[in-house]
Amino acid sequence: MSVKTELEFTINGRPVNIEVPVDMTVLNLLRDMLDLKGTKYACGEGECGACTIEVDGMTINSCLMMAVDLQGREVMTIEGLSKGNALHPMQKSFVDHGAVQCGFCMPGMIIQANYLVKKNPDLTREEMKRGLEGNVCRCTGYTKVLDAVAAVVGLRG
Amino acid sequence: MSEQVAFQHIEKTSLIGKRIKKPDAPAKATGKTRYINDMVLPQMLYGKILHAGRAHAEIISIDTSEAEKLAGVHLVVTAQDTPELRLGFVKDNAPLKNKIRCERDEVAAVAAESEAIAAAALKLIRVDYKDLPGVYTIEESQREGAPVIQERFPDNKSLKFEFKAGDLAQAEADSDIILDDTFNVHYVTHCCMGTSCAIADFDHNGKLTIYSQTQYPYNYKMDLAPALGIDPGDIRVIQPPTGGSFGAKLDVYPFEPVAAILAQKTGRPVKILFDREEEFINSPTRQPASMHLRTGCTKDGILTFRAADVEMDNGAYTSWGATVPVIMMRTTSGHYRVPVVDFKGQAYYTNNSYAGSFRGYGNVQMTYATAQHMDMLAEKLDMDPIEFRLKNAQKSGEYTPQKSYLRECALAECLTTAAEASDYVAKLGKYTDDRKAQGRYKRGIGLASSIHNAGGAKIHKSDGCGTILKMDDYARVTVITGASEIGQGIDAVIGQIVSEELGVPVEHVTLVNNDSDLGPWDVGVHASRTTFIAGNGARRAAIKAKKQILAAASKQANVTAEELDLRGGFVVQDKDGAVVTKLDKMLRQMHFQPEPDVVMVSDYYEPNSEPEGRDHISDHSAAYSHAVHIAEVVVDTLTGEVKVEKVTMAQDVGRVINRMGLEAQMEGGMAFGLGFALSEEMLFEEGRLQNPNFRDYKVPTAPEMPEIEMHFIESDCEEGPYGAKGIAELPTIVVAPAIANAVYNATGIRFFNPPMTPEKVARAIWEKKNA
């Protein structure tokens, strides 16, 4: 039995108050306790980016962060990007450009792409490649992913 | 309403070749999709497997008593607790093992209330092993007195395949040049982003529902049932969304019957989900092979023969990997016009991991050899490399020695299109000259081509697919197809085809294809076959529905059915598009008349192909296709890094159906070949995988992707839907040898043993310099 502690933080704009085991990762907290299964497990050691979320406006691999470190922070997961059933422009761009095949890596990929564009609205294709380097996709060969992100940058430009 | 539309005219338009969005993409992009990995059933237990972690051993004893005592553990099973059950291509495998033959072997399994408890229980199982001398190479397997891996095969020989055509001795005598080289292709693995998962659930009548990632739900029942001692008819297969597959799930692997055994014995649903390390170690690989290839040619540049002697490490058990010579020999005999062929393929049991099917199935391996020999011959002949290939390129209407009938063959057009688009010949010459100049970075360009089945592959008695189509009173269409979706996009293609025939919006077509209790039979998603086979099936079903509707409408409009068409949700006059009536209204009229006429049609499409026989002489696919890739690389001669800057592709696609999905398959397929060529390699030491993680096993990431230029050659396949051919494997097959040929062009060094990692390339450059 692991020791538990109480946590307060914000997730997708809503406050959460929850007791969590101290040895639990953010990824497991999201998936197993909060039913936010859009965030995916694919390696568990920060090598593939499938579990990427935003914490206080920065992207992280949620498999590498302990849940207790969320105290007082703001978390955004893929479920928080869309408003109701209305897709966020980045999500829509991925759909429109055919960047989604099996889709398993896409929640992490889209969170990371959205972060890159927020940080730098004039992102170049090379910068996109570098910024998405930590997100592994086995279906797409990344080309349509880059097209999707470029279209969002173009819209904003 | 009817007066209002009576004056409308609807032009005939077509969706074929347009960009169709994948219908499941919004749910996937928003995290709404529940993959099998995400599923939790009521009362579900979590299963975990104790893998041997050693390559060859006898099990002296297993003590599970401590594990059974752990709170939350419901069951521990070993081979002792299960009857002798068999699985695999030659039934040499079992769900749980009495003897250890490879690192992957399943020794025991636990069902517990959480994954953590199941993992803790595994650590409490005590197994005493007696390690045995192992066999880790083909040479060791062949040795006199070598340890026997499988008692049924005392000479360690697994599957064997042979094909011969023509007089080899005469062809050798007729040859002015004979190349003789050995190519060794390595272990790689699929690395599906969603790790392997199965959830098994038995009901009170003994019927198993298995939630599975399988790519072949119907024959899967036949393969799974003997591993459980139940009737295949008592298995229902549900295929929830899955995180990629690429051939990895074309066989039953032990974790699936193990989940079912745990469920059967506990009476609870049991889920087994691999972590990434388990996935690397316990999943199928691509079949590694040592390919001794000889190619002959006259001084005029006419191929005389190919002789291939392929030896394969079978690993401890036989899955589909060991069957890849079936395709390797089609490449040997069909990649350019080869009148004389001598192909031998033999697999040898070892204590290594075992291979399954993997996108490109045998052709990735064989084309790595044949396409480099084509390059080497052109150089030896000092002949224009395109002219040399064109001289030997087969044409429409020709047969290969195995009787593959190339009804529409666009190899020549693929060659000239890609070569012109990339300025291949000029660059090849320039970079050859530049090789001698000083400078750290060397440019190179390389071309490779191949042939692949593009209309299914009849390796079973049937290569067909069933379709059931119904329309409701609101003109919404439901298509129940046997075809599986693993991310490749058959959902979009079937919607598009049905929409094309019935004149309804794509969004009004719903696809049902994830439940074997609902779907009609299909052989599975493999062999680049789904658009061709399931696409044809959906089209035929839609045409039947259309005929039924137009027959009813013709009575009402007092014209012949041939004079009517369905467009934009209306029944219209074919000649000028004048609206006759709304489609939904027509359907309601048909339905609610004294003798109801409801649209519910079915079709079973069997492609026009012949079963692969023991002699391997048959037209086993309803179509064949060719592709050419030209890779442009920069080699850093100091670090050995190979950067692929651009790939120009030309592929005979028959006809473009969904342009966006087609492009996506080209790009993703190429990325697999890129990883195979440059960075991916499973490293084994005495049968144990040394790099079971993404740090040490390098899959391509965004910065490695080259610029891609695509040219689709539309040869208009007579048998394919709207002329389309299957497309998804060729991009994986041809890019690696194109890169190898480009690296040769840049450095003057041939890489017979991929991957061309920086270490290997730098060392080869250093050795050449210091030779």
PDB file of C-alpha atoms in Angstrom, chain A residues 10-156:
ATOM      1  CA  THR A  10      -6.534  22.638 -12.240  1.00  0.00           C
ATOM      2  CA  ILE A  11      -7.214  20.344 -15.139  1.00  0.00           C
ATOM      3  CA  ASN A  12      -8.566  21.650 -18.424  1.00  0.00           C
ATOM      4  CA  GLY A  13      -9.788  24.740 -16.579  1.00  0.00           C
ATOM      5  CA  ARG A  14     -11.574  22.891 -13.780  1.00  0.00           C
ATOM      6  CA  PRO A  15     -10.322  22.523 -10.205  1.00  0.00           C
ATOM      7  CA  VAL A  16      -9.491  19.042  -8.940  1.00  0.00           C
ATOM      8  CA  ASN A  17      -9.132  17.909  -5.372  1.00  0.00           C
ATOM      9  CA  ILE A  18      -7.977  14.316  -5.152  1.00  0.00           C
ATOM     10  CA  GLU A  19      -6.022  11.912  -2.978  1.00  0.00           C
ATOM     11  CA  VAL A  20      -3.256  10.179  -4.931  1.00  0.00           C
ATOM     12  CA  PRO A  21      -0.565   7.612  -4.120  1.00  0.00           C
ATOM     13  CA  VAL A  22       2.762   9.420  -3.765  1.00  0.00           C
ATOM     14  CA  ASP A  23       4.461   7.065  -6.225  1.00  0.00           C
ATOM     15  CA  MET A  24       1.939   7.648  -9.012  1.00  0.00           C
ATOM     16  CA  THR A  25       2.920   9.314 -12.294  1.00  0.00           C
ATOM     17  CA  VAL A  26       0.837  12.079 -13.823  1.00  0.00           C
ATOM     18  CA  LEU A  27       0.121   9.739 -16.755  1.00  0.00           C
ATOM     19  CA  ASN A  28      -1.416   7.114 -14.476  1.00  0.00           C
ATOM     20  CA  LEU A  29      -3.327   9.743 -12.531  1.00  0.00           C
ATOM     21  CA  LEU A  30      -4.877  11.055 -15.738  1.00  0.00           C
ATOM     22  CA  ARG A  31      -5.672   7.670 -17.205  1.00  0.00           C
ATOM     23  CA  ASP A  32      -6.583   5.578 -14.192  1.00  0.00           C
ATOM     24  CA  MET A  33      -8.068   8.065 -11.713  1.00  0.00           C
ATOM     25  CA  LEU A  34      -9.464  10.900 -13.844  1.00  0.00           C
ATOM     26  CA  ASP A  35     -10.610   8.834 -16.859  1.00  0.00           C
ATOM     27  CA  LEU A  36      -8.710  11.133 -19.203  1.00  0.00           C
ATOM     28  CA  LYS A  37      -7.590   8.362 -21.516  1.00  0.00           C
ATOM     29  CA  GLY A  38      -6.777  10.616 -24.454  1.00  0.00           C
ATOM     30  CA  THR A  39      -3.254  10.853 -23.039  1.00  0.00           C
ATOM     31  CA  LYS A  40      -1.507   7.656 -24.116  1.00  0.00           C
ATOM     32  CA  TYR A  41       1.072   5.318 -22.669  1.00  0.00           C
ATOM     33  CA  ALA A  42       3.485   4.093 -25.319  1.00  0.00           C
ATOM     34  CA  CYS A  43       6.924   3.833 -23.668  1.00  0.00           C
ATOM     35  CA  GLY A  44       6.801   5.035 -20.068  1.00  0.00           C
ATOM     36  CA  GLU A  45      10.273   6.570 -20.197  1.00  0.00           C
ATOM     37  CA  GLY A  46       9.955   9.858 -22.010  1.00  0.00           C
ATOM     38  CA  GLU A  47      11.160   8.600 -25.387  1.00  0.00           C
ATOM     39  CA  CYS A  48       8.038   8.720 -27.556  1.00  0.00           C
ATOM     40  CA  GLY A  49       5.910  11.742 -26.587  1.00  0.00           C
ATOM     41  CA  ALA A  50       2.555   9.911 -26.712  1.00  0.00           C
ATOM     42  CA  CYS A  51       1.779  11.114 -23.173  1.00  0.00           C
ATOM     43  CA  THR A  52       2.600  14.796 -23.815  1.00  0.00           C
ATOM     44  CA  ILE A  53       0.475  17.286 -21.854  1.00  0.00           C
ATOM     45  CA  GLU A  54       0.820  20.936 -20.894  1.00  0.00           C
ATOM     46  CA  VAL A  55       1.648  21.873 -17.310  1.00  0.00           C
ATOM     47  CA  ASP A  56       1.711  25.587 -16.523  1.00  0.00           C
ATOM     48  CA  GLY A  57       1.987  26.317 -20.236  1.00  0.00           C
ATOM     49  CA  MET A  58       4.976  24.008 -20.857  1.00  0.00           C
ATOM     50  CA  THR A  59       4.783  20.597 -22.508  1.00  0.00           C
ATOM     51  CA  ILE A  60       6.074  17.589 -20.621  1.00  0.00           C
ATOM     52  CA  ASN A  61       6.017  13.815 -20.886  1.00  0.00           C
ATOM     53  CA  SER A  62       3.431  12.966 -18.257  1.00  0.00           C
ATOM     54  CA  CYS A  63       4.997   9.532 -17.727  1.00  0.00           C
ATOM     55  CA  LEU A  64       8.080  11.228 -16.239  1.00  0.00           C
ATOM     56  CA  MET A  65       6.310  13.578 -13.829  1.00  0.00           C
ATOM     57  CA  MET A  66       5.041  12.489 -10.445  1.00  0.00           C
ATOM     58  CA  ALA A  67       1.435  13.324  -9.654  1.00  0.00           C
ATOM     59  CA  VAL A  68       2.404  14.983  -6.340  1.00  0.00           C
ATOM     60  CA  ASP A  69       4.292  17.630  -8.346  1.00  0.00           C
ATOM     61  CA  LEU A  70       0.990  18.865  -9.784  1.00  0.00           C
ATOM     62  CA  GLN A  71       0.071  20.679  -6.551  1.00  0.00           C
ATOM     63  CA  GLY A  72      -1.206  24.143  -7.461  1.00  0.00           C
ATOM     64  CA  ARG A  73      -0.466  23.770 -11.179  1.00  0.00           C
ATOM     65  CA  GLU A  74      -2.559  24.103 -14.312  1.00  0.00           C
ATOM     66  CA  VAL A  75      -2.781  21.046 -16.543  1.00  0.00           C
ATOM     67  CA  MET A  76      -4.103  20.811 -20.075  1.00  0.00           C
ATOM     68  CA  THR A  77      -4.655  17.470 -21.774  1.00  0.00           C
ATOM     69  CA  ILE A  78      -5.903  16.702 -25.273  1.00  0.00           C
ATOM     70  CA  GLU A  79      -9.445  16.662 -23.880  1.00  0.00           C
ATOM     71  CA  GLY A  80      -9.009  20.312 -22.894  1.00  0.00           C
ATOM     72  CA  LEU A  81      -7.984  21.537 -26.326  1.00  0.00           C
ATOM     73  CA  SER A  82     -11.377  21.181 -28.008  1.00  0.00           C
ATOM     74  CA  LYS A  83     -14.452  23.019 -26.760  1.00  0.00           C
ATOM     75  CA  GLY A  84     -17.275  20.534 -26.550  1.00  0.00           C
ATOM     76  CA  ASN A  85     -17.386  18.794 -29.893  1.00  0.00           C
ATOM     77  CA  ALA A  86     -15.855  21.780 -31.708  1.00  0.00           C
ATOM     78  CA  LEU A  87     -12.327  20.946 -32.804  1.00  0.00           C
ATOM     79  CA  HIS A  88      -9.447  23.258 -31.956  1.00  0.00           C
ATOM     80  CA  PRO A  89      -7.869  24.687 -35.166  1.00  0.00           C
ATOM     81  CA  MET A  90      -4.825  22.448 -34.673  1.00  0.00           C
ATOM     82  CA  GLN A  91      -7.016  19.350 -34.349  1.00  0.00           C
ATOM     83  CA  LYS A  92      -9.045  20.373 -37.378  1.00  0.00           C
ATOM     84  CA  SER A  93      -5.895  20.916 -39.386  1.00  0.00           C
ATOM     85  CA  PHE A  94      -4.641  17.415 -38.520  1.00  0.00           C
ATOM     86  CA  VAL A  95      -7.975  15.958 -39.654  1.00  0.00           C
ATOM     87  CA  ASP A  96      -8.132  18.057 -42.840  1.00  0.00           C
ATOM     88  CA  HIS A  97      -4.567  17.240 -43.875  1.00  0.00           C
ATOM     89  CA  GLY A  98      -4.865  13.480 -43.399  1.00  0.00           C
ATOM     90  CA  ALA A  99      -2.319  13.473 -40.572  1.00  0.00           C
ATOM     91  CA  VAL A 100      -4.282  10.922 -38.542  1.00  0.00           C
ATOM     92  CA  GLN A 101      -4.020   7.219 -39.345  1.00  0.00           C
ATOM     93  CA  CYS A 102      -4.082   4.851 -36.369  1.00  0.00           C
ATOM     94  CA  GLY A 103      -4.069   8.047 -34.314  1.00  0.00           C
ATOM     95  CA  PHE A 104      -2.492   6.628 -31.177  1.00  0.00           C
ATOM     96  CA  CYS A 105       0.349   9.185 -31.042  1.00  0.00           C
ATOM     97  CA  MET A 106      -1.864  12.064 -32.130  1.00  0.00           C
ATOM     98  CA  PRO A 107      -3.009  13.439 -28.762  1.00  0.00           C
ATOM     99  CA  GLY A 108       0.620  13.942 -27.732  1.00  0.00           C
ATOM    100  CA  MET A 109       1.618  15.159 -31.188  1.00  0.00           C
ATOM    101  CA  ILE A 110      -1.213  17.718 -31.305  1.00  0.00           C
ATOM    102  CA  ILE A 111      -0.513  19.026 -27.795  1.00  0.00           C
ATOM    103  CA  GLN A 112       3.153  19.475 -28.727  1.00  0.00           C
ATOM    104  CA  ALA A 113       2.337  21.078 -32.101  1.00  0.00           C
ATOM    105  CA  ASN A 114      -0.083  23.488 -30.461  1.00  0.00           C
ATOM    106  CA  TYR A 115       2.549  24.421 -27.879  1.00  0.00           C
ATOM    107  CA  LEU A 116       5.164  25.074 -30.584  1.00  0.00           C
ATOM    108  CA  VAL A 117       2.834  27.374 -32.504  1.00  0.00           C
ATOM    109  CA  LYS A 118       1.748  29.236 -29.355  1.00  0.00           C
ATOM    110  CA  LYS A 119       5.387  29.795 -28.461  1.00  0.00           C
ATOM    111  CA  ASN A 120       6.403  30.842 -31.966  1.00  0.00           C
ATOM    112  CA  PRO A 121       3.647  31.807 -34.406  1.00  0.00           C
ATOM    113  CA  ASP A 122       6.253  32.187 -37.189  1.00  0.00           C
ATOM    114  CA  LEU A 123       7.529  28.650 -36.870  1.00  0.00           C
ATOM    115  CA  THR A 124       9.539  27.393 -39.865  1.00  0.00           C
ATOM    116  CA  ARG A 125       9.288  23.824 -41.169  1.00  0.00           C
ATOM    117  CA  GLU A 126      12.748  23.045 -39.794  1.00  0.00           C
ATOM    118  CA  GLU A 127      11.755  24.348 -36.371  1.00  0.00           C
ATOM    119  CA  MET A 128       8.600  22.231 -36.518  1.00  0.00           C
ATOM    120  CA  LYS A 129      10.660  19.123 -37.252  1.00  0.00           C
ATOM    121  CA  ARG A 130      12.985  19.875 -34.359  1.00  0.00           C
ATOM    122  CA  GLY A 131      10.088  20.675 -32.037  1.00  0.00           C
ATOM    123  CA  LEU A 132       8.266  17.431 -32.867  1.00  0.00           C
ATOM    124  CA  GLU A 133      11.396  15.285 -32.686  1.00  0.00           C
ATOM    125  CA  GLY A 134      10.297  13.801 -29.371  1.00  0.00           C
ATOM    126  CA  ASN A 135       6.951  12.591 -30.719  1.00  0.00           C
ATOM    127  CA  VAL A 136       7.190   9.211 -32.414  1.00  0.00           C
ATOM    128  CA  CYS A 137       4.639   8.286 -35.064  1.00  0.00           C
ATOM    129  CA  ARG A 138       4.813   4.950 -36.859  1.00  0.00           C
ATOM    130  CA  CYS A 139       2.038   5.499 -39.432  1.00  0.00           C
ATOM    131  CA  THR A 140       2.424   8.855 -41.127  1.00  0.00           C
ATOM    132  CA  GLY A 141       6.100   9.428 -41.784  1.00  0.00           C
ATOM    133  CA  TYR A 142       5.406  12.889 -40.255  1.00  0.00           C
ATOM    134  CA  THR A 143       4.926  14.654 -43.602  1.00  0.00           C
ATOM    135  CA  LYS A 144       1.193  15.228 -43.227  1.00  0.00           C
ATOM    136  CA  VAL A 145       1.744  16.190 -39.579  1.00  0.00           C
ATOM    137  CA  LEU A 146       4.135  18.930 -40.688  1.00  0.00           C
ATOM    138  CA  ASP A 147       1.673  20.005 -43.406  1.00  0.00           C
ATOM    139  CA  ALA A 148      -1.051  20.278 -40.771  1.00  0.00           C
ATOM    140  CA  VAL A 149       1.062  22.404 -38.445  1.00  0.00           C
ATOM    141  CA  ALA A 150       2.290  24.571 -41.330  1.00  0.00           C
ATOM    142  CA  ALA A 151      -1.296  25.293 -42.330  1.00  0.00           C
ATOM    143  CA  VAL A 152      -2.077  26.548 -38.824  1.00  0.00           C
ATOM    144  CA  VAL A 153       1.016  28.752 -38.863  1.00  0.00           C
ATOM    145  CA  GLY A 154      -0.025  30.040 -42.281  1.00  0.00           C
ATOM    146  CA  LEU A 155      -3.522  30.850 -41.030  1.00  0.00           C
ATOM    147  CA  ARG A 156      -2.107  32.841 -38.154  1.00  0.00           C
TER     148      ARG A 156
END
